[in-house]
XYZ file of C-alpha atoms in Angstrom:
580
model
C 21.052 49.337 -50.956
C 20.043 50.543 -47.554
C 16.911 47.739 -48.021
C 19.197 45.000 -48.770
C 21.663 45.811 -45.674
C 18.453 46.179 -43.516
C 17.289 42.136 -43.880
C 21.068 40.800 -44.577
C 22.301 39.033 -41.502
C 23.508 40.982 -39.138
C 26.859 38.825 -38.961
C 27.680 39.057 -42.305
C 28.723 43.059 -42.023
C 31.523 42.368 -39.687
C 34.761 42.826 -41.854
C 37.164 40.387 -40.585
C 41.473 40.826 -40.216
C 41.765 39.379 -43.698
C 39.810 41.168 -45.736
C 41.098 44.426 -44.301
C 45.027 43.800 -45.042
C 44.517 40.625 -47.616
C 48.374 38.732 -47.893
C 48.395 40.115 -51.674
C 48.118 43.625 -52.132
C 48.599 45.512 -55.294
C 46.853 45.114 -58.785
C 43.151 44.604 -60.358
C 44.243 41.361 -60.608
C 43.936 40.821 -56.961
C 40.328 42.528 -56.713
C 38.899 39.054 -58.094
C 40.330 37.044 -55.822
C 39.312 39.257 -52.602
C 36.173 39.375 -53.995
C 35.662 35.572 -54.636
C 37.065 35.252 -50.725
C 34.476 37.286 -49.659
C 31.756 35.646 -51.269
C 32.940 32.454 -49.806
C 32.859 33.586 -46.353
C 29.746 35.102 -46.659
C 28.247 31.626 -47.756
C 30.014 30.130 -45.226
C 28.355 32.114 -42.659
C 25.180 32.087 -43.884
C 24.302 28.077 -43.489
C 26.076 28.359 -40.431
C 23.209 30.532 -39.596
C 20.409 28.176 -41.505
C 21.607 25.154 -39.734
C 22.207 26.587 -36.587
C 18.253 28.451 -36.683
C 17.299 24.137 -38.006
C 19.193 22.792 -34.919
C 17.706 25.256 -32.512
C 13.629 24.848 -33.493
C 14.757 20.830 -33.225
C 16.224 21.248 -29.525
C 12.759 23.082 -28.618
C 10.508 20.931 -30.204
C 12.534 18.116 -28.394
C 11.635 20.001 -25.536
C 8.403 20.403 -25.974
C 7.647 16.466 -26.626
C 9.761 15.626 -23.180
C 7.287 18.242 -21.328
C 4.406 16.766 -23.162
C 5.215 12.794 -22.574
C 6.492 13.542 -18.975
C 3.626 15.907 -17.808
C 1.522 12.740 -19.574
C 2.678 10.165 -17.546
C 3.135 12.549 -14.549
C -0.791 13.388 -14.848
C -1.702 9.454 -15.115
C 0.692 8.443 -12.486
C -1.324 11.731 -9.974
C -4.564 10.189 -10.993
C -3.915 6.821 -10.105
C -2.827 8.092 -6.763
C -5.542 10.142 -6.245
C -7.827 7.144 -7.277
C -5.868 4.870 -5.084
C -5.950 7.200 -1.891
C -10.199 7.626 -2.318
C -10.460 3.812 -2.415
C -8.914 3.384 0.647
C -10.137 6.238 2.433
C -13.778 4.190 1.257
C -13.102 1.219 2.678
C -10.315 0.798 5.435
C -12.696 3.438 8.167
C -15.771 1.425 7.341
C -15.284 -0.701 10.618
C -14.981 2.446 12.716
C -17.875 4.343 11.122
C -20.017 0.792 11.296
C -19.248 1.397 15.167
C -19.400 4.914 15.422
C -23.205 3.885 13.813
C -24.448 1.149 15.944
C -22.900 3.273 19.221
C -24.027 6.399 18.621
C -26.880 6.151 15.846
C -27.056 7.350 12.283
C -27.855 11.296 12.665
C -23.853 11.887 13.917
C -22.598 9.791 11.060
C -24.730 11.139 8.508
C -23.618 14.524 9.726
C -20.187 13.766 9.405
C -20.410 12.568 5.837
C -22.217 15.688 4.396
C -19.464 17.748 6.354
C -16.420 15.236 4.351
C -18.455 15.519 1.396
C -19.033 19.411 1.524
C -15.091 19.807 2.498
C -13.827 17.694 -0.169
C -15.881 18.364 -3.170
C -15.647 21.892 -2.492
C -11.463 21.701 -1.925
C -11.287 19.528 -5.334
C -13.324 22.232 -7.375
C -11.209 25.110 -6.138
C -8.015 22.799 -6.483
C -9.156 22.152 -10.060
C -9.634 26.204 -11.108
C -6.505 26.973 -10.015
C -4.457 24.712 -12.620
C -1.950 22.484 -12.851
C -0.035 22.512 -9.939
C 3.787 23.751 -9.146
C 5.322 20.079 -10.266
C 4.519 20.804 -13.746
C 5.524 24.076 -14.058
C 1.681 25.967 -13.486
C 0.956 27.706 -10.865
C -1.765 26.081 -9.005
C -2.341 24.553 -5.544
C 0.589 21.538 -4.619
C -0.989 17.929 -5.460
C -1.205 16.928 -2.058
C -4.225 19.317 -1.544
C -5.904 17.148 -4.097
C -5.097 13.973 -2.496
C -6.500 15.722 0.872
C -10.240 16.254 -1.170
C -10.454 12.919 -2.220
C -9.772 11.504 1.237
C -12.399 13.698 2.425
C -14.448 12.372 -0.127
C -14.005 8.288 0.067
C -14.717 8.563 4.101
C -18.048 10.267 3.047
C -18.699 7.937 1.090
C -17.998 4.845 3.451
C -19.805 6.743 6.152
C -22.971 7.970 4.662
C -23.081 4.212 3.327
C -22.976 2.659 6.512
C -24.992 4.940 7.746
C -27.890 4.191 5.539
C -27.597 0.289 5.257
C -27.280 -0.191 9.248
C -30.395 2.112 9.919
C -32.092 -0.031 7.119
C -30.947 -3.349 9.133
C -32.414 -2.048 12.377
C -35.473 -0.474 11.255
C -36.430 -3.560 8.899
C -34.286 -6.290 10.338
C -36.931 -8.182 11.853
C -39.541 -8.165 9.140
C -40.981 -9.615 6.433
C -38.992 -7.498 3.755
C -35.098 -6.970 5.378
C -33.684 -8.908 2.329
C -35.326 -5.692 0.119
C -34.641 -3.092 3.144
C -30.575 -4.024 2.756
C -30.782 -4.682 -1.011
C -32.029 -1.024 -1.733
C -29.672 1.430 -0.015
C -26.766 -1.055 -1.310
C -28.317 -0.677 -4.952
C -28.659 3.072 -4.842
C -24.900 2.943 -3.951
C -24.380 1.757 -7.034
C -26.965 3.927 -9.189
C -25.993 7.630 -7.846
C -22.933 7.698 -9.894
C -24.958 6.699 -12.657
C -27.593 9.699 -13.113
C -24.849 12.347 -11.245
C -22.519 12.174 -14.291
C -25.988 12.407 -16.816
C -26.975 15.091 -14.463
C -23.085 17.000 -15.150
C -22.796 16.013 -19.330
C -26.059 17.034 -19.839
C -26.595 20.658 -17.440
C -23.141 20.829 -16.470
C -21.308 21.789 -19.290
C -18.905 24.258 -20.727
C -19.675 25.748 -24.188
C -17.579 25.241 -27.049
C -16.972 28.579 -29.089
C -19.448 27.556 -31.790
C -21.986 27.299 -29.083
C -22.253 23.512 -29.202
C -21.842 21.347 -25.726
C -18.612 20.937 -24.816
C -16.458 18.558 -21.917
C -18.068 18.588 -18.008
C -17.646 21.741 -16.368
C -15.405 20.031 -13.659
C -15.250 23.213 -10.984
C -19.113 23.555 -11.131
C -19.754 19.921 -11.401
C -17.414 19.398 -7.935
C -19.173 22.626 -6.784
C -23.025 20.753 -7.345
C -22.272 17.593 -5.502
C -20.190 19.320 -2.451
C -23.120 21.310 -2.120
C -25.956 18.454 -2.699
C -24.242 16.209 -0.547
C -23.662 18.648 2.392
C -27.414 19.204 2.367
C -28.294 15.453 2.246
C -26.265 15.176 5.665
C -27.514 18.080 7.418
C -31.245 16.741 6.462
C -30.400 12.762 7.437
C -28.905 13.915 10.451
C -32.112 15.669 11.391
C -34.174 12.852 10.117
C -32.729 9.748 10.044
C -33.231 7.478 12.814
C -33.630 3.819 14.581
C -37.045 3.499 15.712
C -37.268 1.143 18.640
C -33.441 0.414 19.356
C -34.203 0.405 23.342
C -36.798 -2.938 23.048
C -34.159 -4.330 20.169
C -31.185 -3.952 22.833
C -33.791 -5.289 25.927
C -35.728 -8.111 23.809
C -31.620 -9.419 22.780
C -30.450 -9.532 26.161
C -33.616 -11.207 27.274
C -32.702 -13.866 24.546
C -28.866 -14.245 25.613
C -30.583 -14.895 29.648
C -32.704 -17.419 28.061
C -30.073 -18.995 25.916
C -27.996 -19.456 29.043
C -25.075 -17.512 27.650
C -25.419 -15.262 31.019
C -25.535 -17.804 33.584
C -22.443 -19.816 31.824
C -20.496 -16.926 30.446
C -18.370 -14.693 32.972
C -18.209 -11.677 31.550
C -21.687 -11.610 30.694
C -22.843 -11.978 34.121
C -19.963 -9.611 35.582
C -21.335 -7.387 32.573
C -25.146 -7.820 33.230
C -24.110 -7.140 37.389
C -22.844 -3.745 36.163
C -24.847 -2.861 34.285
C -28.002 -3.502 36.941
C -30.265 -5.508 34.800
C -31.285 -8.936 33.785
C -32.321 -11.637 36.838
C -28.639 -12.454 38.072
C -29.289 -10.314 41.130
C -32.633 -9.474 42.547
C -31.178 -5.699 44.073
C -31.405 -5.367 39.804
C -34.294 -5.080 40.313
C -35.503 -2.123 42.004
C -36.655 0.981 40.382
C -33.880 3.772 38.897
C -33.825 6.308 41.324
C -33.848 8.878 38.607
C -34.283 9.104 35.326
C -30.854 10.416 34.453
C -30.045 6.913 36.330
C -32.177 4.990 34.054
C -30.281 6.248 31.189
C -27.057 5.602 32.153
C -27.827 1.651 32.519
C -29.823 1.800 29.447
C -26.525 3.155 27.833
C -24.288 0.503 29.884
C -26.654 -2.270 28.743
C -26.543 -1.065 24.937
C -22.277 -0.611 25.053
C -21.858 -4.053 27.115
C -23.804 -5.946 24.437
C -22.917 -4.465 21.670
C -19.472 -5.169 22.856
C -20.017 -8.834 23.373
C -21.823 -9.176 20.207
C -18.632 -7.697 18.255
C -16.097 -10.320 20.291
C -18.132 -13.112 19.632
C -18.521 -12.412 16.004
C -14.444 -11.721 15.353
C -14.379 -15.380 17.452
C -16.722 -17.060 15.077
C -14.520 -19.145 12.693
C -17.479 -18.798 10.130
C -17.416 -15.720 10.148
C -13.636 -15.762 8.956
C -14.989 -18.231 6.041
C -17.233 -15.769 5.075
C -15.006 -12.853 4.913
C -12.556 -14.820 2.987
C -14.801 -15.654 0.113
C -16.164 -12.218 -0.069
C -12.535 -10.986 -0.363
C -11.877 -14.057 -3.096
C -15.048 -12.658 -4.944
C -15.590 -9.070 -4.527
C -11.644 -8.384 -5.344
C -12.047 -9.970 -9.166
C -15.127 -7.884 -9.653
C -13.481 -4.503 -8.439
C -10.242 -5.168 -10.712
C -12.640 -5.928 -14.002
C -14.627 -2.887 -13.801
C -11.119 -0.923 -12.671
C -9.357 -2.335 -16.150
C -12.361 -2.533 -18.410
C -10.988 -0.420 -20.912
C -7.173 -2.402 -21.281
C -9.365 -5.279 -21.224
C -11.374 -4.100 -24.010
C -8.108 -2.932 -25.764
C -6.480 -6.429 -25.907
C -9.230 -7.728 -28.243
C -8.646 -5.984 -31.031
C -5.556 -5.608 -33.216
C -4.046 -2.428 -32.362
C -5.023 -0.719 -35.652
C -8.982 -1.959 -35.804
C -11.241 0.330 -36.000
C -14.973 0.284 -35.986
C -15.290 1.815 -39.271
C -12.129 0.258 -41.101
C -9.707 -2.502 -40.520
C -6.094 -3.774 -39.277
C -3.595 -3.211 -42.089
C -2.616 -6.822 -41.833
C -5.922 -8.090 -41.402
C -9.714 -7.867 -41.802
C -11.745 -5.197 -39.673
C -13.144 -5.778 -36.296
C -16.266 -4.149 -35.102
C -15.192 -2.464 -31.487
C -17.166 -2.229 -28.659
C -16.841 1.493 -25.878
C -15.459 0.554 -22.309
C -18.386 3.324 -21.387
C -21.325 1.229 -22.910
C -19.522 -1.891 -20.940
C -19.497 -0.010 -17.725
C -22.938 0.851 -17.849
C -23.817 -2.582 -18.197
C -22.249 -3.458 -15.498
C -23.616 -1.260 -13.398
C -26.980 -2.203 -14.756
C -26.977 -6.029 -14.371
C -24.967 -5.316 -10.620
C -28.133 -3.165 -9.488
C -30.604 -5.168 -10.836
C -28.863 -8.573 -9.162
C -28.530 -6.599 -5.486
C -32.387 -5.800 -5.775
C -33.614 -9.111 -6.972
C -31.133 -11.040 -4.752
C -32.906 -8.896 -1.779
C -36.387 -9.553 -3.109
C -35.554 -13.406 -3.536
C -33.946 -13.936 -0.573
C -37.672 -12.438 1.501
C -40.152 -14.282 -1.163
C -38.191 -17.849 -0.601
C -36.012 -17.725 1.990
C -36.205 -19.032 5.610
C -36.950 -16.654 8.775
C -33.928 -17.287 10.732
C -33.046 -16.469 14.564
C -29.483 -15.655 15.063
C -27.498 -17.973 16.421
C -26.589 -16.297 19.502
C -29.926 -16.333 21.014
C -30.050 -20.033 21.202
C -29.049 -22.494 23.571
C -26.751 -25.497 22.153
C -28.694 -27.687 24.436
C -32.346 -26.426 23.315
C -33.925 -29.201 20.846
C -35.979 -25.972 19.807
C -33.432 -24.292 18.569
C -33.478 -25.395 15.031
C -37.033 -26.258 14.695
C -37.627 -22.148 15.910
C -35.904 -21.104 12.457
C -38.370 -22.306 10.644
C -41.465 -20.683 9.084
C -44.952 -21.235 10.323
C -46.733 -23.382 7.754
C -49.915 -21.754 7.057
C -52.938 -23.789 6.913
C -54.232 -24.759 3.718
C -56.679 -27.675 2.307
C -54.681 -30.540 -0.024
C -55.700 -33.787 -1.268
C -54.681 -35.790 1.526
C -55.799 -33.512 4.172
C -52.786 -32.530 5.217
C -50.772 -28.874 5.531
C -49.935 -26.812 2.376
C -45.420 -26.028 2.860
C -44.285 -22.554 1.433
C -41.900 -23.118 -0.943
C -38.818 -21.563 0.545
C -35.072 -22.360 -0.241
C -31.469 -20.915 1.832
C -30.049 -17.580 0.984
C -27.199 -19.655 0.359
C -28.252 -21.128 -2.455
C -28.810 -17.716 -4.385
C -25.670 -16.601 -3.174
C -23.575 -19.635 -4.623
C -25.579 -19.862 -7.839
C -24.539 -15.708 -8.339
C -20.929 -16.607 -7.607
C -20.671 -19.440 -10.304
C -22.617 -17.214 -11.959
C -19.645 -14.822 -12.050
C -17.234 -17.146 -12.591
C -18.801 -18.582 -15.969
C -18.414 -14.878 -17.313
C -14.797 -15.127 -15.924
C -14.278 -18.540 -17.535
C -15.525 -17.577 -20.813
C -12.934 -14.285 -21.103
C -10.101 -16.622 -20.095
C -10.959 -19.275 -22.508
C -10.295 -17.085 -25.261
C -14.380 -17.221 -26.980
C -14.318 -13.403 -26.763
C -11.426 -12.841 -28.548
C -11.912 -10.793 -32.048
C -15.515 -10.532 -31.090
C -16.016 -8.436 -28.168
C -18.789 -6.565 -30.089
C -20.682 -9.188 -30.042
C -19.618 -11.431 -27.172
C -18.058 -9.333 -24.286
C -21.364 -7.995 -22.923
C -22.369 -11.835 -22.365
C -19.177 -11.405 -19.384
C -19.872 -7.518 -18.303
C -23.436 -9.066 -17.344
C -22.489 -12.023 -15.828
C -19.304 -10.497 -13.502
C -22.185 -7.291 -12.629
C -24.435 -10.386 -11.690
C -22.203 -11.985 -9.594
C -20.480 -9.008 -8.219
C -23.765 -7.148 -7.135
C -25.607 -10.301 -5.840
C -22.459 -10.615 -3.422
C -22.670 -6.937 -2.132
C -26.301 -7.781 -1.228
C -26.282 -11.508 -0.022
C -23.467 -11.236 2.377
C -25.194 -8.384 4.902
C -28.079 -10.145 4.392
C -26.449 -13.604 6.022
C -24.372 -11.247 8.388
C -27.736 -9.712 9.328
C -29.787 -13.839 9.609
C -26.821 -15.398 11.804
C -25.180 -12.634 13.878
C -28.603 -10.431 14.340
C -28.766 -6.616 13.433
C -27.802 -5.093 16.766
C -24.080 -4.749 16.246
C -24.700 -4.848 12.273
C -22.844 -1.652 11.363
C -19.701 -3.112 13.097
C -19.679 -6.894 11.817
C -20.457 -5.521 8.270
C -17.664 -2.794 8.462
C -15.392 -5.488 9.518
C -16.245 -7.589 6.647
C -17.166 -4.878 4.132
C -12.958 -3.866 4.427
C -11.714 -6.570 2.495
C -13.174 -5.861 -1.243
C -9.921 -2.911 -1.641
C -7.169 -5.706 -0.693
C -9.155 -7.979 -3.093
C -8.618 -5.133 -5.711
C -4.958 -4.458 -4.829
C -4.095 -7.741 -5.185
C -6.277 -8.733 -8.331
C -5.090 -5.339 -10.134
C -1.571 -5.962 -9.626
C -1.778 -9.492 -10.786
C -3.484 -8.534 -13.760
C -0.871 -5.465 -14.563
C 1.667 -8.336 -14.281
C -0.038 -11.002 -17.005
C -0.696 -7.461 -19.027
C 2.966 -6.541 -18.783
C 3.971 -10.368 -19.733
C 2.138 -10.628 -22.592
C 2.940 -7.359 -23.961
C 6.474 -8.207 -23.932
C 5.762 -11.971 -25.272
C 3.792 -10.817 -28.496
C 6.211 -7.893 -28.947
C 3.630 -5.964 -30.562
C 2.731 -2.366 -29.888
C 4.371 -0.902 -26.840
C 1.710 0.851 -25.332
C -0.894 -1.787 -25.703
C -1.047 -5.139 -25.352
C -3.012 -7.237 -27.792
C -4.231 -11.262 -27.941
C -5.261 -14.116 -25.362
C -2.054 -14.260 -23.455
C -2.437 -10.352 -21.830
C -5.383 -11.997 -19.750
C -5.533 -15.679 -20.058
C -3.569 -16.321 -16.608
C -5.486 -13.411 -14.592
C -9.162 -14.928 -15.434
C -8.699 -18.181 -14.604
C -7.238 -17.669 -11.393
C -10.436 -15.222 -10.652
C -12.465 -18.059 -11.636
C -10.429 -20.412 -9.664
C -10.726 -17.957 -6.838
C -15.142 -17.541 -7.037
C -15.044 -21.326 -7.111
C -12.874 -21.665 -3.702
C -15.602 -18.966 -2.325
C -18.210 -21.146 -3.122
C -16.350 -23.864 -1.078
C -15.888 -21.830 1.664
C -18.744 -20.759 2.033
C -20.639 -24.116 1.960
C -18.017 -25.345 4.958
C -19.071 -22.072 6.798
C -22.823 -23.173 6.000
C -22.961 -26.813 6.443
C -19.580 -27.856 7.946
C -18.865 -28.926 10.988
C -20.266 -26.067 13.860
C -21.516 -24.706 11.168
C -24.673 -22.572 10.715
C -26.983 -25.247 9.847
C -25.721 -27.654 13.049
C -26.489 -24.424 15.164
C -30.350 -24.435 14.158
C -29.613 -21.686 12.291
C -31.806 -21.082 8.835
C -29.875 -18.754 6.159
């Protein structure tokens, strides 16, 4: 039938050499036999056909998987990068901008970061509409355009922070509340990334085709904080400014020529001779001939001291102290909030649940890397605002060390609060209580590495539901108390003229600390992954962390010594005079 010869395969009607001149030719009897021969080949052809049509949807499903996994890892392995590159486009120009800052002032910087903000936000979203790019077979922009945004993006960010935190230092350094001045722009750091991504979930959002909210609306979302963040700098760079920096550049060089620094120091008096001021020649004394003239010293006098104030902190050895334990103690906090959620994952068999259990065990209630994050970020802002607070309610005024003379007995009895008058029962004078910034910034380091201790000892194991957030708070304790307390001594020993540059310096370390502390904690992970010889993807008990924690625990403790040499060893700030 014409039907049946339309749907047979189209193979099967090709009448091959034998069945045209068959070997016997000649009677009915035969007809049988070419018949059954026919039949044969027909069937023969026919799963041919079947399991060459099964072997060909295999191959492409194959296919399909490799695409899938390797476009997988591809995508992680681009994001990482891309995460990577804005870390260290944060934190390796923050010395520069610091100096671009305390030479120039904050409007040019501020600029500057709502221009890298504007170009990079605005680079990602268009990056991001146009699709995956060429590598994994779309046909979007090449990756290295996205890698380009993001750099534009993590110098923003270093250089709007600086900006705000050394105009904060130099506006407030000198009064009653700098510890709360510093603390605040440091916390908001922390808090804009908080309500931007409620801001994108909740307005943000694409629609799913029910109507109901759907995923961030990533192109608009990039679009809202190019824009925002563009206007921000072009309004701080109108606005934003140190009031006074003239008489805080004059009344520090007046300290250095009472010190004695200029008459001992040669480059300080070949520096004060150029720059026609101070009393080391009495022709520096006559009046500018011009103002244009008056200036130009002004601007000599501000580069020259800033200058000396930047060689003399690199050649303070506690200063080096310092640095090191903020790198020993900032790094372990980075890498914990950077691995919360493998963290999370190793402390729960692989197939818990928070509504069922492991096959070969009872259930364990789970706990949401997100709700974990947020804690952190909770307990880090509210420790850099109450450090701050703290360290202006109880802590000693303090005169930076350069502005005193080794030889002065004044010098340390000048650090020290006024003790306001006040009746007492044996006539005498009523003492504020008052207590070093040192001690807050020790007891928030041990602080963080209790919470460190108590992940590696293994008391959080099978009960992070209960248990874990006991370590997010204590690690967002220690780690935002550190971000606060360490300008905060910078600004009480070294002064807050050349703050944006000694901060920058020290403010670079916290991405090696990451580097390093990430990779060692990949390493452990990787060990114990292939010691348990569990799940493949996902490693799972106390060995995938033990090692890492303790030596971050090891490491805050080692801060803490450091920092108490730099503090109270020998030439150290409190044989200077100087009050933290």
């Amino acid at each position: 039938m014409p039907t049946d010869r339309t749907h047979s395969i189209g193979r099967l009607e090709f009448r091959s050499h034998e069945e045209q001149a068959p070997l016997l030719r000649g009677g009915v009897a035969h007809g049988h036999s070419r018949q059954a021969s026919r039949d044969t080949i027909r069937s023969s052809h026919f799963f041919e056909d079947v399991a060459g049509g099964i072997q060909e949807k295999e191959r492409k499903r194959m296919l399909r998987e490799i695409r899938r996994y390797v476009s997988f890892f591809w995508a992680i392995g681009k994001v990482n990068t891309v995460s990577i590159v804005s870390e260290v486009a944060t934190y390796l120009p923050v010395s520069l901008f610091g100096l671009l800052v305390d030479r120039r002032g904050p409007r040019l910087p501020t600029l500057l970061a709502g221009c890298f903000f504007g170009f990079g936000y605005i680079l990602a979203a268009f990056s991001y509409r146009r699709g995956p790019p060429p590598e994994v077979g779309g046909d979007g922009w090449p990756f290295f355009v996205m890698v380009i945004a993001f750099i534009g993006i993590g110098m923003g960010t270093s250089c709007m922070y600086l900006s705000a935190v050394t105009t904060c230092a130099k506006n407030f350094g000198k009064g009653k509340y700098r510890g709360f001045a510093l603390a605040a722009p440091i916390a908001c750091f922390g808090l804009s990334g908080m309500w931007q991504s409620q801001l994108g979930s909740n307005l943000l959002y694409e629609r799913n085709p029910d109507g109901s909210k759907g995923e961030v609306d990533v192109f608009r979302y990039f679009l809202f904080l190019g824009g925002l963040l563009l206007g921000v700098g072009l309004v701080g760079s109108i606005l934003l400014q140190i009031v006074g920096e003239d008489e805080l550049i004059d009344e520090a060089v007046e300290d250095l020529e009472r010190s004695g620094y200029l008459e001992t120091d040669d480059f300080l008096r070949s520096g004060a001779a150029q720059s026609n001021y101070g009393t080391i020649d009495s022709d520096s004394q006559r009046p500018s001939t011009s103002e244009r003239e008056a200036k130009k010293q002004a601007e000599q006098k501000k580069q020259w001291l800033l200058n000396e104030e930047t060689r003399r902190y690199i050649g303070d050895h506690t200063m080096w102290w310092l640095t090191l334990g903020f790198f020993l103690v900032s790094g372990p906090g980075e890498a914990f909030i950077n691995n919360l959620g493998t963290i999370i994952g190793t402390l729960y068999p692989p197939a818990s649940s928070t509504t069922g259990g492991s096959s070969h065990g009872p259930a364990y209630p789970t706990t949401s890397p997100a709700t974990h994050v947020s804690i952190v970020a909770v307990s880090s802002t509210v420790a850099r605002i109450l450090a701050g607070t703290l360290s202006d309610v109880f802590g000693p005024r303090s005169e930076p060390w350069t502005r005193r003379s080794a030889e002065s007995l004044s010098s340390s009895v000048a650090s020290l609060d006024p003790l306001p008058p006040g009746p007492s029962e044996s006539g005498g004078i009523r003492k504020r209580l008052s207590f070093s910034r040192m001690h807050l910034l020790l007891g928030s380091t041990l602080i963080l590495a209790l919470g460190q201790i108590l992940l590696a000892s293994g008391v959080v194991q099978d009960h992070a539901a209960t248990r874990f957030w006991v370590v997010s708070s204590f690690v967002g304790i220690g780690y935002g108390a550190a971000f606060s307390l360490v300008p905060i001594v910078i600004s009480c020993v070294w002064g807050v003229e050349n703050f944006g540059t000694n901060w920058g310096i020290t403010a670079m370390v916290p991405a090696a600390g990451a580097a390093m502390w990430g990779a060692i904690y990949a390493a452990v992970y990787e060990r114990g992954n292939r010691l348990s010889g569990g799940d493949p993807e996902r490693c799972y008990g106390y060995s995938c962390y033990e090692t890492t924690f303790w030596g971050m625990a090891v490491a805050s403790v080692v801060a803490c010594c450091l920092w108490v040499w730099a503090w109270m060893g020998p030439r150290g700030w409190t044989k200077r005079g100087v009050a933290v």
